[in-house]
PDB file of C-alpha atoms in Angstrom:
ATOM      1  CA  MET G 726      26.702 129.369  36.449  1.00  0.00           C
ATOM      2  CA  ARG G 727      24.690 131.031  39.224  1.00  0.00           C
ATOM      3  CA  LYS G 728      25.099 129.737  42.740  1.00  0.00           C
ATOM      4  CA  SER G 729      21.468 128.569  42.872  1.00  0.00           C
ATOM      5  CA  TYR G 730      22.564 125.890  40.384  1.00  0.00           C
ATOM      6  CA  ARG G 731      25.167 124.473  42.759  1.00  0.00           C
ATOM      7  CA  VAL G 732      25.086 121.831  45.457  1.00  0.00           C
ATOM      8  CA  LYS G 733      26.962 123.815  48.086  1.00  0.00           C
ATOM      9  CA  LYS G 734      26.461 122.250  51.511  1.00  0.00           C
ATOM     10  CA  GLU G 735      28.338 119.169  52.619  1.00  0.00           C
ATOM     11  CA  ALA G 736      25.086 117.509  53.794  1.00  0.00           C
ATOM     12  CA  GLU G 737      23.494 117.980  50.361  1.00  0.00           C
ATOM     13  CA  PHE G 738      26.630 116.647  48.664  1.00  0.00           C
ATOM     14  CA  GLN G 739      26.563 113.558  50.916  1.00  0.00           C
ATOM     15  CA  GLU G 740      22.844 113.024  50.288  1.00  0.00           C
ATOM     16  CA  VAL G 741      23.408 112.826  46.514  1.00  0.00           C
ATOM     17  CA  PHE G 742      26.487 110.647  46.989  1.00  0.00           C
ATOM     18  CA  GLU G 743      24.605 108.225  49.255  1.00  0.00           C
ATOM     19  CA  ALA G 744      21.764 107.841  46.718  1.00  0.00           C
ATOM     20  CA  ARG G 745      24.293 105.563  44.929  1.00  0.00           C
ATOM     21  CA  GLN G 746      23.075 106.218  41.394  1.00  0.00           C
ATOM     22  CA  SER G 747      26.340 106.626  39.544  1.00  0.00           C
ATOM     23  CA  VAL G 748      27.917 106.231  36.133  1.00  0.00           C
ATOM     24  CA  ALA G 749      31.493 106.770  35.030  1.00  0.00           C
ATOM     25  CA  ASN G 750      33.878 106.989  32.140  1.00  0.00           C
ATOM     26  CA  ARG G 751      37.670 107.353  32.239  1.00  0.00           C
ATOM     27  CA  GLN G 752      37.543 111.085  33.003  1.00  0.00           C
ATOM     28  CA  PHE G 753      34.464 111.647  35.200  1.00  0.00           C
ATOM     29  CA  VAL G 754      32.131 110.004  37.698  1.00  0.00           C
ATOM     30  CA  VAL G 755      28.580 111.347  37.959  1.00  0.00           C
ATOM     31  CA  TYR G 756      26.265 110.689  40.899  1.00  0.00           C
ATOM     32  CA  ARG G 757      22.630 111.708  40.537  1.00  0.00           C
ATOM     33  CA  MET G 758      19.525 112.007  42.684  1.00  0.00           C
ATOM     34  CA  ASP G 759      16.078 112.943  41.367  1.00  0.00           C
ATOM     35  CA  ARG G 760      14.350 115.897  43.057  1.00  0.00           C
ATOM     36  CA  LYS G 761      10.803 116.582  41.900  1.00  0.00           C
ATOM     37  CA  ASP G 762      10.375 119.682  44.099  1.00  0.00           C
ATOM     38  CA  GLN G 763      12.943 122.032  42.546  1.00  0.00           C
ATOM     39  CA  PRO G 764      12.721 124.370  39.548  1.00  0.00           C
ATOM     40  CA  HIS G 765      16.126 123.521  38.024  1.00  0.00           C
ATOM     41  CA  PHE G 766      19.051 121.153  38.376  1.00  0.00           C
ATOM     42  CA  ARG G 767      21.845 121.648  40.891  1.00  0.00           C
ATOM     43  CA  VAL G 768      25.380 120.392  40.428  1.00  0.00           C
ATOM     44  CA  GLY G 769      28.309 119.767  42.743  1.00  0.00           C
ATOM     45  CA  ILE G 770      31.823 119.595  41.309  1.00  0.00           C
ATOM     46  CA  SER G 771      34.697 117.787  42.963  1.00  0.00           C
ATOM     47  CA  VAL G 772      38.274 117.906  41.733  1.00  0.00           C
ATOM     48  CA  GLY G 773      40.692 115.986  43.939  1.00  0.00           C
ATOM     49  CA  LYS G 774      44.264 116.789  44.891  1.00  0.00           C
ATOM     50  CA  LYS G 775      45.603 114.086  42.571  1.00  0.00           C
ATOM     51  CA  ILE G 776      44.808 116.456  39.695  1.00  0.00           C
ATOM     52  CA  GLY G 777      47.331 119.034  40.862  1.00  0.00           C
ATOM     53  CA  ASN G 778      47.750 122.169  42.936  1.00  0.00           C
ATOM     54  CA  ALA G 779      44.896 124.566  43.754  1.00  0.00           C
ATOM     55  CA  VAL G 780      45.417 126.672  40.638  1.00  0.00           C
ATOM     56  CA  HIS G 781      45.240 123.617  38.401  1.00  0.00           C
ATOM     57  CA  ARG G 782      42.180 122.203  40.207  1.00  0.00           C
ATOM     58  CA  ASN G 783      40.373 125.536  39.811  1.00  0.00           C
ATOM     59  CA  TRP G 784      41.282 125.529  36.111  1.00  0.00           C
ATOM     60  CA  VAL G 785      39.581 122.125  35.714  1.00  0.00           C
ATOM     61  CA  LYS G 786      36.528 123.252  37.724  1.00  0.00           C
ATOM     62  CA  ARG G 787      36.110 126.349  35.543  1.00  0.00           C
ATOM     63  CA  ARG G 788      36.140 124.225  32.406  1.00  0.00           C
ATOM     64  CA  ILE G 789      33.564 121.829  33.858  1.00  0.00           C
ATOM     65  CA  ARG G 790      31.333 124.754  34.899  1.00  0.00           C
ATOM     66  CA  GLN G 791      31.700 126.370  31.462  1.00  0.00           C
ATOM     67  CA  SER G 792      30.746 123.106  29.747  1.00  0.00           C
ATOM     68  CA  LEU G 793      27.703 122.719  32.000  1.00  0.00           C
ATOM     69  CA  THR G 794      26.679 126.324  31.310  1.00  0.00           C
ATOM     70  CA  GLU G 795      26.761 125.616  27.571  1.00  0.00           C
ATOM     71  CA  LEU G 796      24.732 122.418  28.105  1.00  0.00           C
ATOM     72  CA  LYS G 797      22.241 124.014  30.514  1.00  0.00           C
ATOM     73  CA  PRO G 798      19.242 124.093  28.128  1.00  0.00           C
ATOM     74  CA  TYR G 799      19.638 120.357  27.452  1.00  0.00           C
ATOM     75  CA  LEU G 800      20.125 119.126  31.020  1.00  0.00           C
ATOM     76  CA  LYS G 801      17.389 117.400  32.991  1.00  0.00           C
ATOM     77  CA  GLN G 802      15.985 119.981  35.418  1.00  0.00           C
ATOM     78  CA  ASP G 803      14.539 117.997  38.354  1.00  0.00           C
ATOM     79  CA  VAL G 804      17.775 116.459  39.563  1.00  0.00           C
ATOM     80  CA  ASP G 805      20.823 117.084  41.747  1.00  0.00           C
ATOM     81  CA  PHE G 806      24.068 115.617  40.459  1.00  0.00           C
ATOM     82  CA  LEU G 807      27.749 115.543  41.287  1.00  0.00           C
ATOM     83  CA  VAL G 808      30.590 115.614  38.768  1.00  0.00           C
ATOM     84  CA  ILE G 809      33.813 114.139  40.098  1.00  0.00           C
ATOM     85  CA  ALA G 810      36.897 114.636  37.942  1.00  0.00           C
ATOM     86  CA  ARG G 811      39.444 111.857  37.671  1.00  0.00           C
ATOM     87  CA  PRO G 812      43.198 112.518  37.386  1.00  0.00           C
ATOM     88  CA  SER G 813      43.147 111.927  33.617  1.00  0.00           C
ATOM     89  CA  THR G 814      41.378 115.315  33.183  1.00  0.00           C
ATOM     90  CA  SER G 815      44.389 117.255  34.423  1.00  0.00           C
ATOM     91  CA  GLU G 816      45.919 118.075  31.036  1.00  0.00           C
ATOM     92  CA  MET G 817      42.830 118.024  28.825  1.00  0.00           C
ATOM     93  CA  PRO G 818      41.886 121.070  26.712  1.00  0.00           C
ATOM     94  CA  MET G 819      38.388 122.557  27.000  1.00  0.00           C
ATOM     95  CA  PRO G 820      36.835 120.818  23.941  1.00  0.00           C
ATOM     96  CA  GLU G 821      38.019 117.435  25.149  1.00  0.00           C
ATOM     97  CA  ILE G 822      36.681 118.026  28.675  1.00  0.00           C
ATOM     98  CA  LYS G 823      33.305 118.967  27.200  1.00  0.00           C
ATOM     99  CA  THR G 824      33.226 115.896  24.947  1.00  0.00           C
ATOM    100  CA  HIS G 825      33.948 113.509  27.820  1.00  0.00           C
ATOM    101  CA  LEU G 826      31.491 115.325  30.085  1.00  0.00           C
ATOM    102  CA  ILE G 827      28.766 115.009  27.430  1.00  0.00           C
ATOM    103  CA  HIS G 828      29.509 111.280  27.196  1.00  0.00           C
ATOM    104  CA  VAL G 829      29.129 110.673  30.935  1.00  0.00           C
ATOM    105  CA  LEU G 830      26.015 112.897  31.170  1.00  0.00           C
ATOM    106  CA  LYS G 831      24.411 110.840  28.402  1.00  0.00           C
ATOM    107  CA  LEU G 832      25.273 107.656  30.300  1.00  0.00           C
ATOM    108  CA  ALA G 833      23.630 109.149  33.394  1.00  0.00           C
ATOM    109  CA  LYS G 834      20.550 110.103  31.320  1.00  0.00           C
ATOM    110  CA  LEU G 835      20.932 113.753  32.308  1.00  0.00           C
ATOM    111  CA  LEU G 836      21.010 115.153  28.746  1.00  0.00           C
ATOM    112  CA  ASP G 837      17.883 115.471  26.605  1.00  0.00           C
ATOM    113  CA  ASN G 838      17.558 112.954  23.815  1.00  0.00           C
ATOM    114  CA  ASP G 839      17.379 115.754  21.248  1.00  0.00           C
ATOM    115  CA  TYR G 840      20.857 117.037  22.121  1.00  0.00           C
ATOM    116  CA  SER G 841      23.486 116.601  19.428  1.00  0.00           C
ATOM    117  CA  GLU G 842      27.093 117.697  19.702  1.00  0.00           C
ATOM    118  CA  GLU G 843      26.683 119.976  16.685  1.00  0.00           C
ATOM    119  CA  ASP G 844      24.424 122.317  18.744  1.00  0.00           C
TER     120      ASP G 844
END
């Protein structure tokens, strides 16, 4: 995923977090903030130290980014959102991470209604 699709600065991350529009499941928490003035969505990913060492945290982040890249055509475009991984994601394989991420993105109303998991 290109860097223009990422929430990179701490101030931007805090702005989305403080909008207080959040949903969660057992594996992820998603905060969202609508932005009408941007051409595509931006995402911030946070994986805490409870998940494991740096190598393991990066492993989880890569799988989240890969899942979001595959879902990119179906994601709402005029929004910034944060994906925060919970410790239960630490040992999950890629298909399971994607399934749980899809679930929480649907709860947050960030996926198009015409998306089906068979796509």
